Short mmCIF file of C-alpha atoms in Angstrom, two decimals:
data_model
loop_
_atom_site.label_atom_id
_atom_site.label_comp_id
_atom_site.label_asym_id
_atom_site.label_seq_id
_atom_site.Cartn_x
_atom_site.Cartn_y
_atom_site.Cartn_z
CA MET A 1 -7.01 23.88 -0.02
CA ALA A 2 -7.99 25.44 -3.11
CA SER A 3 -4.36 26.99 -5.01
CA THR A 4 -3.84 30.11 -4.50
CA LEU A 5 -1.90 33.16 -6.83
CA THR A 6 0.09 35.77 -4.94
CA SER A 7 2.41 38.39 -5.72
CA CYS A 8 5.88 37.23 -4.81
CA GLY A 9 7.51 40.92 -4.32
CA THR A 10 10.31 40.24 -6.39
CA GLY A 11 10.50 42.45 -9.50
CA GLY A 12 6.52 42.10 -9.90
CA SER A 13 6.65 38.34 -10.23
CA GLU A 14 4.49 36.02 -9.20
CA THR A 15 4.55 32.82 -6.98
CA VAL A 16 2.26 29.87 -7.75
CA THR A 17 1.12 27.69 -4.88
CA ILE A 18 0.25 24.19 -5.79
CA SER A 19 -1.17 22.06 -3.11
CA LEU A 20 -0.55 18.30 -2.34
CA VAL A 21 -2.63 15.55 0.00
CA ALA A 22 -0.28 12.80 0.98
CA ALA A 23 -0.37 9.82 3.26
CA ASP A 24 1.16 9.14 6.35
CA TYR A 25 3.72 6.68 6.49
CA GLY A 26 4.95 7.01 9.60
CA ASP A 27 3.66 5.30 13.09
CA SER A 28 4.36 8.14 15.54
CA ALA A 29 4.69 12.10 15.63
CA ALA A 30 8.46 11.81 15.61
CA ASN A 31 8.65 10.02 11.70
CA SER A 32 5.45 11.25 10.38
CA SER A 33 5.55 12.25 6.85
CA GLN A 34 4.93 15.64 7.20
CA ARG A 35 8.19 16.16 8.54
CA TYR A 36 9.82 14.43 5.29
CA TRP A 37 7.86 16.53 2.85
CA ASP A 38 7.98 19.98 5.10
CA GLU A 39 11.98 19.41 4.85
CA LEU A 40 11.93 18.48 0.96
CA VAL A 41 9.37 21.23 0.12
CA GLN A 42 12.05 23.51 2.15
CA ALA A 43 14.39 22.50 0.07
CA PHE A 44 12.72 22.58 -3.34
CA GLU A 45 11.66 26.10 -2.60
CA VAL A 46 15.13 27.55 -2.53
CA ARG A 47 15.60 25.96 -5.77
CA HIS A 48 12.32 27.20 -7.14
CA ARG A 49 11.16 30.61 -5.71
CA GLY A 50 8.60 30.81 -7.85
CA ILE A 51 6.55 28.07 -6.33
CA LYS A 52 5.34 27.30 -3.06
CA VAL A 53 4.26 24.08 -2.42
CA ASP A 54 1.17 23.29 0.93
CA VAL A 55 1.40 19.98 2.05
CA LYS A 56 -1.42 18.33 4.14
CA VAL A 57 -0.53 15.09 5.46
CA TYR A 58 -3.13 12.35 6.63
CA ASP A 59 -3.30 8.97 8.18
CA TRP A 60 -3.87 5.98 5.74
CA THR A 61 -7.65 5.61 7.31
CA GLN A 62 -8.63 9.25 5.98
CA VAL A 63 -6.45 10.42 3.18
CA ASP A 64 -8.58 8.71 0.21
CA ARG A 65 -11.53 9.96 1.66
CA LYS A 66 -10.23 13.25 2.18
CA VAL A 67 -9.42 13.20 -1.27
CA ALA A 68 -12.74 12.31 -2.36
CA GLU A 69 -14.42 14.63 -0.75
CA LEU A 70 -11.95 17.52 -1.96
CA VAL A 71 -12.59 16.29 -5.50
CA ALA A 72 -16.51 16.48 -5.09
CA ARG A 73 -16.55 19.69 -3.52
CA ASP A 74 -14.58 21.04 -6.81
CA GLU A 75 -11.67 21.84 -4.77
CA ALA A 76 -9.35 19.10 -6.11
CA PRO A 77 -5.67 19.50 -4.77
CA ASP A 78 -3.03 20.05 -7.76
CA LEU A 79 -1.51 16.56 -6.44
CA ALA A 80 -2.35 13.49 -3.99
CA GLN A 81 -0.26 11.02 -3.03
CA ILE A 82 -2.80 8.18 -2.30
CA GLY A 83 -3.86 4.44 -2.76
CA ALA A 84 -5.74 4.66 -5.96
CA TYR A 85 -6.07 6.63 -8.84
CA ALA A 86 -7.72 5.27 -11.87
CA ASP A 87 -11.27 6.38 -11.13
CA TYR A 88 -10.20 9.74 -11.13
CA ALA A 89 -8.14 9.05 -14.57
CA ASN A 90 -11.26 7.59 -15.78
CA ALA A 91 -13.21 10.49 -15.34
CA GLY A 92 -10.57 12.75 -17.29
CA LYS A 93 -9.46 14.61 -13.82
CA LEU A 94 -5.71 13.60 -14.56
CA TYR A 95 -3.09 15.15 -16.36
CA ARG A 96 -0.68 11.92 -17.75
CA ALA A 97 2.53 11.49 -16.88
CA ASP A 98 4.02 12.83 -20.07
CA GLU A 99 2.23 16.09 -19.46
CA VAL A 100 3.76 16.72 -16.14
CA LEU A 101 6.96 14.59 -16.27
CA SER A 102 10.77 14.65 -17.88
CA ILE A 103 11.45 12.00 -20.46
CA SER A 104 14.07 11.04 -18.12
CA ALA A 105 12.01 10.58 -14.77
CA GLN A 106 9.04 8.89 -16.57
CA ALA A 107 11.89 6.02 -18.04
CA ALA A 108 13.25 5.60 -14.58
CA PHE A 109 10.04 3.74 -13.52
CA ILE A 110 10.15 0.36 -12.76
CA PRO A 111 8.13 -1.23 -15.51
CA SER A 112 6.37 -3.75 -13.86
CA ILE A 113 5.13 -1.24 -11.17
CA GLU A 114 4.57 1.58 -14.16
CA ARG A 115 2.61 -0.91 -16.10
CA ALA A 116 0.29 -1.09 -12.67
CA GLY A 117 -0.36 2.90 -13.07
CA GLU A 118 -1.86 2.67 -17.01
CA VAL A 119 -5.14 3.02 -17.87
CA ARG A 120 -5.43 2.11 -21.12
CA ARG A 121 -2.37 2.33 -21.85
CA ALA A 122 -1.62 5.72 -20.59
CA LEU A 123 0.37 6.25 -17.63
CA TYR A 124 -2.19 8.77 -15.05
CA GLY A 125 -0.52 6.67 -11.60
CA LEU A 126 2.58 7.78 -10.82
CA PRO A 127 4.20 5.27 -8.69
CA PHE A 128 5.35 6.73 -5.61
CA ALA A 129 6.30 4.15 -3.37
CA SER A 130 6.21 0.03 -3.23
CA SER A 131 6.26 -2.62 -0.95
CA ALA A 132 6.16 -6.39 -0.79
CA ARG A 133 4.69 -8.76 1.97
CA LEU A 134 6.60 -11.40 4.06
CA LEU A 135 5.21 -13.74 6.95
CA PHE A 136 7.34 -12.13 10.12
CA TYR A 137 7.57 -13.95 13.61
CA ASN A 138 8.55 -13.57 16.70
CA LYS A 139 11.67 -15.99 17.34
CA ASP A 140 11.42 -15.75 21.15
CA LEU A 141 7.71 -16.92 21.21
CA PHE A 142 8.09 -19.65 18.74
CA GLU A 143 11.15 -20.94 20.59
CA ALA A 144 9.40 -20.85 24.02
CA ALA A 145 6.30 -22.57 22.34
CA GLY A 146 8.34 -25.17 20.67
CA VAL A 147 7.56 -24.29 17.53
CA ASP A 148 10.60 -25.15 15.24
CA GLY A 149 10.36 -22.75 12.51
CA PRO A 150 8.10 -20.58 10.02
CA PRO A 151 5.09 -22.54 8.39
CA SER A 152 5.74 -23.32 5.17
CA ASP A 153 1.64 -24.33 4.45
CA TRP A 154 -1.54 -23.98 5.98
CA ASP A 155 -1.74 -26.77 8.19
CA GLU A 156 1.69 -25.94 9.56
CA LEU A 157 0.25 -22.39 10.25
CA LYS A 158 -2.30 -23.65 12.50
CA LYS A 159 -0.11 -25.70 14.19
CA ALA A 160 2.39 -23.10 15.14
CA ALA A 161 -1.00 -20.74 16.13
CA THR A 162 -2.07 -23.65 18.66
CA LYS A 163 1.22 -24.18 20.23
CA LEU A 164 1.60 -19.93 20.54
CA LYS A 165 -1.88 -20.05 22.05
CA ALA A 166 -1.44 -23.07 24.63
CA HIS A 167 1.70 -21.19 26.01
CA GLY A 168 -0.64 -17.68 26.32
CA VAL A 169 0.47 -15.63 23.28
CA LYS A 170 -1.78 -12.76 22.67
CA TYR A 171 -2.09 -12.70 19.07
CA PRO A 172 -0.97 -16.46 17.49
CA TYR A 173 -1.53 -14.97 14.09
CA ALA A 174 -2.42 -11.41 13.73
CA LEU A 175 -5.49 -11.09 11.13
CA PRO A 176 -5.99 -7.46 10.55
CA LEU A 177 -9.42 -7.31 8.34
CA GLY A 178 -10.26 -3.70 9.71
CA PRO A 179 -10.70 -1.19 7.27
CA GLU A 180 -6.68 0.15 7.55
CA GLU A 181 -5.56 -3.42 5.94
CA ALA A 182 -8.37 -5.14 5.01
CA PRO A 183 -7.78 -4.87 1.24
CA ALA A 184 -3.80 -6.44 1.61
CA GLU A 185 -4.63 -8.59 3.87
CA THR A 186 -7.50 -9.90 2.01
CA MET A 187 -5.56 -9.97 -0.88
CA LEU A 188 -2.24 -11.91 0.52
CA TRP A 189 -4.96 -14.80 1.59
CA MET A 190 -6.69 -14.92 -1.81
CA LEU A 191 -3.45 -15.53 -3.45
CA SER A 192 -1.95 -18.10 -0.90
CA GLY A 193 -5.10 -20.08 -1.44
CA GLY A 194 -4.46 -20.11 -5.36
CA GLY A 195 -7.05 -16.91 -6.14
CA GLY A 196 -6.95 -13.27 -6.02
CA TYR A 197 -9.32 -10.23 -7.18
CA ALA A 198 -8.77 -10.42 -10.55
CA ASP A 199 -7.59 -13.47 -13.32
CA THR A 200 -4.56 -12.64 -15.72
CA ASN A 201 -7.29 -11.10 -18.38
CA GLY A 202 -8.28 -8.18 -15.44
CA THR A 203 -11.39 -9.49 -14.80
CA TYR A 204 -13.05 -9.77 -10.99
CA VAL A 205 -12.91 -13.32 -9.86
CA ILE A 206 -13.77 -12.30 -6.46
CA ASP A 207 -16.28 -15.17 -5.62
CA SER A 208 -14.22 -17.75 -7.36
CA GLU A 209 -13.77 -21.14 -5.56
CA GLN A 210 -10.50 -20.88 -4.59
CA ASN A 211 -11.60 -17.66 -2.31
CA VAL A 212 -14.58 -19.15 -0.83
CA LYS A 213 -12.37 -22.08 0.02
CA THR A 214 -9.69 -19.73 1.81
CA PHE A 215 -12.30 -17.93 3.76
CA GLU A 216 -14.15 -21.02 4.45
CA TRP A 217 -10.38 -22.41 6.57
CA LEU A 218 -9.61 -19.07 7.91
CA ARG A 219 -13.14 -18.81 9.29
CA ASP A 220 -13.14 -22.32 10.66
CA GLU A 221 -9.40 -22.95 11.10
CA LEU A 222 -7.99 -19.86 12.60
CA VAL A 223 -10.79 -17.37 13.77
CA GLY A 224 -13.06 -19.78 15.07
CA ALA A 225 -10.13 -21.85 17.00
CA GLY A 226 -9.29 -18.76 19.10
CA LEU A 227 -6.08 -18.21 17.04
CA THR A 228 -6.13 -14.65 15.92
CA GLY A 229 -6.44 -12.91 19.27
CA PRO A 230 -8.70 -10.88 21.04
CA GLY A 231 -11.19 -8.54 19.40
CA ALA A 232 -12.80 -9.21 15.73
CA PRO A 233 -10.48 -9.25 12.94
CA GLY A 234 -12.87 -7.12 11.15
CA ARG A 235 -12.14 -4.55 13.74
CA THR A 236 -8.26 -4.90 13.78
CA ASN A 237 -6.18 -2.40 12.04
CA ARG A 238 -2.59 -2.77 10.69
CA GLN A 239 -1.14 -0.26 12.93
CA GLN A 240 -2.74 -1.93 15.92
CA VAL A 241 -1.24 -5.74 15.47
CA PHE A 242 1.96 -3.98 13.80
CA ASP A 243 2.21 -2.16 17.63
CA ALA A 244 1.71 -5.90 19.14
CA PHE A 245 4.12 -7.26 17.69
CA ALA A 246 6.65 -4.35 18.39
CA ARG A 247 5.35 -5.07 21.94
CA GLY A 248 6.41 -9.06 21.87
CA GLU A 249 2.52 -10.02 21.71
CA VAL A 250 2.00 -10.98 18.43
CA GLY A 251 3.47 -14.81 17.45
CA MET A 252 2.86 -14.65 13.55
CA LEU A 253 1.53 -11.62 10.90
CA ASN A 254 2.18 -10.69 7.49
CA GLY A 255 4.06 -7.58 7.69
CA HIS A 256 5.64 -5.09 4.92
CA PRO A 257 9.37 -3.62 5.19
CA THR A 258 8.18 -0.78 7.66
CA LEU A 259 7.66 -3.32 10.48
CA MET A 260 11.25 -4.26 10.54
CA LYS A 261 12.55 -0.93 12.05
CA GLN A 262 9.36 -1.04 14.81
CA ALA A 263 10.00 -4.39 15.84
CA THR A 264 13.86 -3.65 16.44
CA GLN A 265 13.03 -0.70 18.51
CA GLY A 266 10.71 -2.73 20.22
CA GLY A 267 13.67 -5.03 21.08
CA VAL A 268 11.80 -7.99 19.27
CA ARG A 269 13.86 -10.88 17.67
CA TYR A 270 12.19 -11.29 14.64
CA GLY A 271 12.61 -13.65 11.65
CA THR A 272 10.95 -13.02 7.87
CA ALA A 273 9.69 -15.87 5.65
CA PRO A 274 7.65 -16.51 2.33
CA LEU A 275 4.08 -16.12 2.80
CA PRO A 276 2.99 -20.02 3.54
CA GLY A 277 0.19 -21.33 0.98
CA VAL A 278 -2.91 -23.54 1.24
CA ASP A 279 -0.44 -26.54 0.07
CA GLY A 280 3.48 -25.29 0.17
CA THR A 281 4.72 -21.94 0.14
CA SER A 282 2.42 -19.26 -1.58
CA LYS A 283 3.38 -19.36 -5.17
CA ALA A 284 2.59 -15.63 -5.33
CA THR A 285 3.30 -12.71 -2.90
CA MET A 286 1.49 -9.07 -2.94
CA GLY A 287 3.33 -6.05 -4.33
CA VAL A 288 1.80 -2.69 -3.43
CA ALA A 289 2.45 0.53 -4.82
CA ASP A 290 1.05 3.57 -3.63
CA TRP A 291 0.21 6.88 -6.33
CA MET A 292 0.85 10.13 -7.16
CA MET A 293 -1.56 11.92 -9.48
CA ALA A 294 -1.93 15.34 -10.95
CA PHE A 295 -5.30 16.56 -10.89
CA ARG A 296 -6.13 18.71 -13.99
CA GLN A 297 -8.45 21.06 -12.33
CA ASN A 298 -6.40 24.44 -11.08
CA GLY A 299 -4.19 24.33 -14.25
CA LYS A 300 -1.15 24.15 -13.12
CA GLY A 301 0.46 21.61 -14.88
CA GLU A 302 3.80 23.52 -15.27
CA GLN A 303 4.44 24.02 -11.61
CA ILE A 304 3.71 20.46 -10.90
CA GLY A 305 5.79 18.77 -13.38
CA THR A 306 8.82 20.89 -12.14
CA PHE A 307 8.27 19.68 -8.49
CA LEU A 308 7.47 16.19 -9.30
CA ASP A 309 10.59 15.94 -11.11
CA PHE A 310 12.33 17.55 -8.06
CA VAL A 311 10.70 14.61 -5.64
CA TYR A 312 11.71 11.88 -8.28
CA ARG A 313 15.19 12.72 -7.72
CA ASP A 314 17.27 9.47 -7.01
CA ASP A 315 18.71 11.37 -3.56
CA ASN A 316 14.94 12.16 -2.68
CA VAL A 317 13.47 8.65 -3.34
CA ILE A 318 16.21 7.14 -1.75
CA ASP A 319 15.48 9.45 1.58
CA PHE A 320 11.98 8.46 1.45
CA THR A 321 12.09 4.63 0.54
CA GLY A 322 15.09 4.40 3.16
CA GLN A 323 13.75 6.30 6.02
CA TYR A 324 10.50 4.41 6.11
CA ASP A 325 11.86 0.65 5.05
CA LEU A 326 9.45 0.84 1.81
CA LEU A 327 10.97 -0.42 -1.45
CA PRO A 328 11.74 2.11 -4.54
CA VAL A 329 9.41 2.64 -7.67
CA THR A 330 12.67 3.72 -10.07
CA SER A 331 15.30 0.94 -11.17
CA THR A 332 18.13 3.44 -10.43
CA VAL A 333 17.53 3.94 -6.78
CA SER A 334 16.79 -0.10 -6.78
CA GLU A 335 19.61 -1.31 -8.36
CA ALA A 336 21.53 1.22 -5.78
CA MET A 337 19.95 -0.16 -2.54
CA ARG A 338 21.04 -4.28 -3.98
CA GLU A 339 24.68 -2.62 -4.30
CA ASP A 340 24.67 -0.85 -0.83
CA PRO A 341 25.17 -3.24 2.18
CA ASN A 342 23.37 -0.70 4.49
CA TYR A 343 20.08 -1.72 2.65
CA LYS A 344 20.67 -5.61 2.85
CA ARG A 345 17.62 -5.86 5.29
CA LEU A 346 15.49 -4.61 2.00
CA TRP A 347 17.12 -6.88 -0.36
CA GLN A 348 15.13 -10.22 0.49
CA PHE A 349 11.73 -7.77 -0.19
CA LEU A 350 12.93 -6.45 -3.31
CA ASP A 351 13.35 -10.40 -4.35
CA GLN A 352 9.86 -10.50 -3.63
CA LEU A 353 8.64 -7.71 -5.42
CA GLU A 354 9.75 -9.10 -8.84
CA PHE A 355 7.47 -11.83 -8.76
CA ALA A 356 4.39 -9.90 -6.89
CA GLU A 357 1.31 -9.22 -7.96
CA PHE A 358 -0.35 -5.81 -7.29
CA TYR A 359 -3.97 -4.74 -6.83
CA PRO A 360 -5.98 -4.48 -10.07
CA ALA A 361 -5.61 -0.54 -9.50
CA SER A 362 -5.90 0.38 -13.37
CA LYS A 363 -9.29 -0.65 -13.25
CA PRO A 364 -11.50 2.43 -12.44
CA SER A 365 -14.01 0.61 -10.21
CA TRP A 366 -11.24 -0.37 -8.31
CA ALA A 367 -11.22 2.46 -5.25
CA ALA A 368 -14.98 1.60 -4.75
CA VAL A 369 -14.45 -1.98 -4.75
CA SER A 370 -11.40 -1.31 -2.25
CA LYS A 371 -13.94 0.42 0.02
CA ASP A 372 -16.47 -2.47 -0.24
CA VAL A 373 -13.36 -4.76 0.94
CA LYS A 374 -12.99 -2.68 3.66
CA ALA A 375 -16.75 -2.54 4.98
CA LYS A 376 -17.33 -6.00 4.23
CA ILE A 377 -14.77 -8.59 4.46
CA GLY A 378 -14.33 -8.85 8.27
CA ALA A 379 -17.56 -10.35 8.44
CA VAL A 380 -16.97 -13.10 6.16
CA VAL A 381 -14.72 -14.82 8.92
CA SER A 382 -16.84 -14.19 12.07
CA ALA A 383 -18.86 -16.93 13.54
CA GLY A 384 -21.56 -18.19 11.18
CA GLY A 385 -20.16 -15.59 8.67
CA ASP A 386 -20.88 -16.62 4.75
CA PRO A 387 -18.35 -16.73 2.41
CA ALA A 388 -19.92 -17.49 -0.96
CA GLY A 389 -22.75 -14.78 0.10
CA VAL A 390 -20.52 -11.94 1.11
CA LEU A 391 -17.78 -12.68 -2.00
CA SER A 392 -20.78 -13.21 -4.14
CA GLU A 393 -22.49 -9.79 -3.50
CA LEU A 394 -18.81 -7.98 -3.92
CA GLN A 395 -18.74 -9.66 -7.23
CA ARG A 396 -21.93 -8.59 -8.36
CA HIS A 397 -21.14 -4.94 -7.16
CA ALA A 398 -17.56 -5.12 -8.74
CA ASP A 399 -19.05 -6.43 -12.16
CA GLU A 400 -22.01 -3.53 -12.03
CA LEU A 401 -19.24 -0.78 -11.14
CA GLU A 402 -17.03 -1.86 -13.94
CA VAL A 403 -19.70 -1.85 -16.23
CA ALA A 404 -20.26 1.56 -15.14
CA SER A 405 -16.77 2.71 -15.31
CA ARG A 406 -16.55 2.00 -19.35
CA ALA A 407 -20.08 3.73 -19.70
CA ASN A 408 -18.40 6.81 -18.47
CA ARG A 409 -15.06 6.83 -20.22
#
């Protein structure tokens, strides 16, 4: 993965190769993100003959670990498009946005998402793609089971799931707390119970009373009642239940915009609704931003900047987000989508994004905390699980990581 410098052979000039490790947003080989990047790189290299771009794409269960391994071997890629950035920024390994992006590209980011990419008020995590979450439900299964409509609170959710189970639905409510989706599903339930990972001051509150009650309810009222389908939630991944939804086997689940296309291709007649909360519609939903970051190690800031300005052109942003039913991270593309009826399916998610809460991604400790959640949260909802004990353990480790990250600044 190390960057290379090779002779171009034209007038004695040199060609600089920059490397990018990126996440895969596709659900099959046919729509793998590798194809998107290959086409974009080909168009870029035609315009910039002195720069080559080598892109490697990994699925979401691997990509963060792949980048971490490369960095640990002092073989950092020039660019990485993954789920967390702050630990690398805190260690001084990243370029700031103003060192690699043009002023116009910097100014285009949606302010609320841009703020989530800042460490000590400097932008290091360049927003790349975003999404919001809604409750997806199978209309045919609801009608067959006698469920009138989507639930607005937890009690209604349990009643609907009970009817779906009685009707023989394989996954009345799909709960993916496996390593692919655990931090997101966890945050969705925390928010719906009035809690979250952090308070308004950015302090971790993982073991708050609200969060403990939320997971006690999940353990006893959904998982313990056999309403989440076969297999333990801690070993159930997001793509697994998305595939099951597209096969008509899931009554309800939390989903992001990419599920719409997959469900339509599967012939599923689905609906979407705001997330149900503990005592009514959830007062907050989760917004997710994925990040592009530029590593200093190989000293290729100029070439990185040239490529990133191309990546963030409006036509390329709308091509990527439209292809994967994601939400844009730039104001100009967001406005364009709102005015284009071809993107009407995304308007409800754009509306949710305005009020969404994001991971505490600007905290250097977040990457490690997220990894902890992936490893441990599934046990909380299993038979005999101890929400208070596990959440307290997560809280203690998060606090320790936060103290250590401040010491390493």
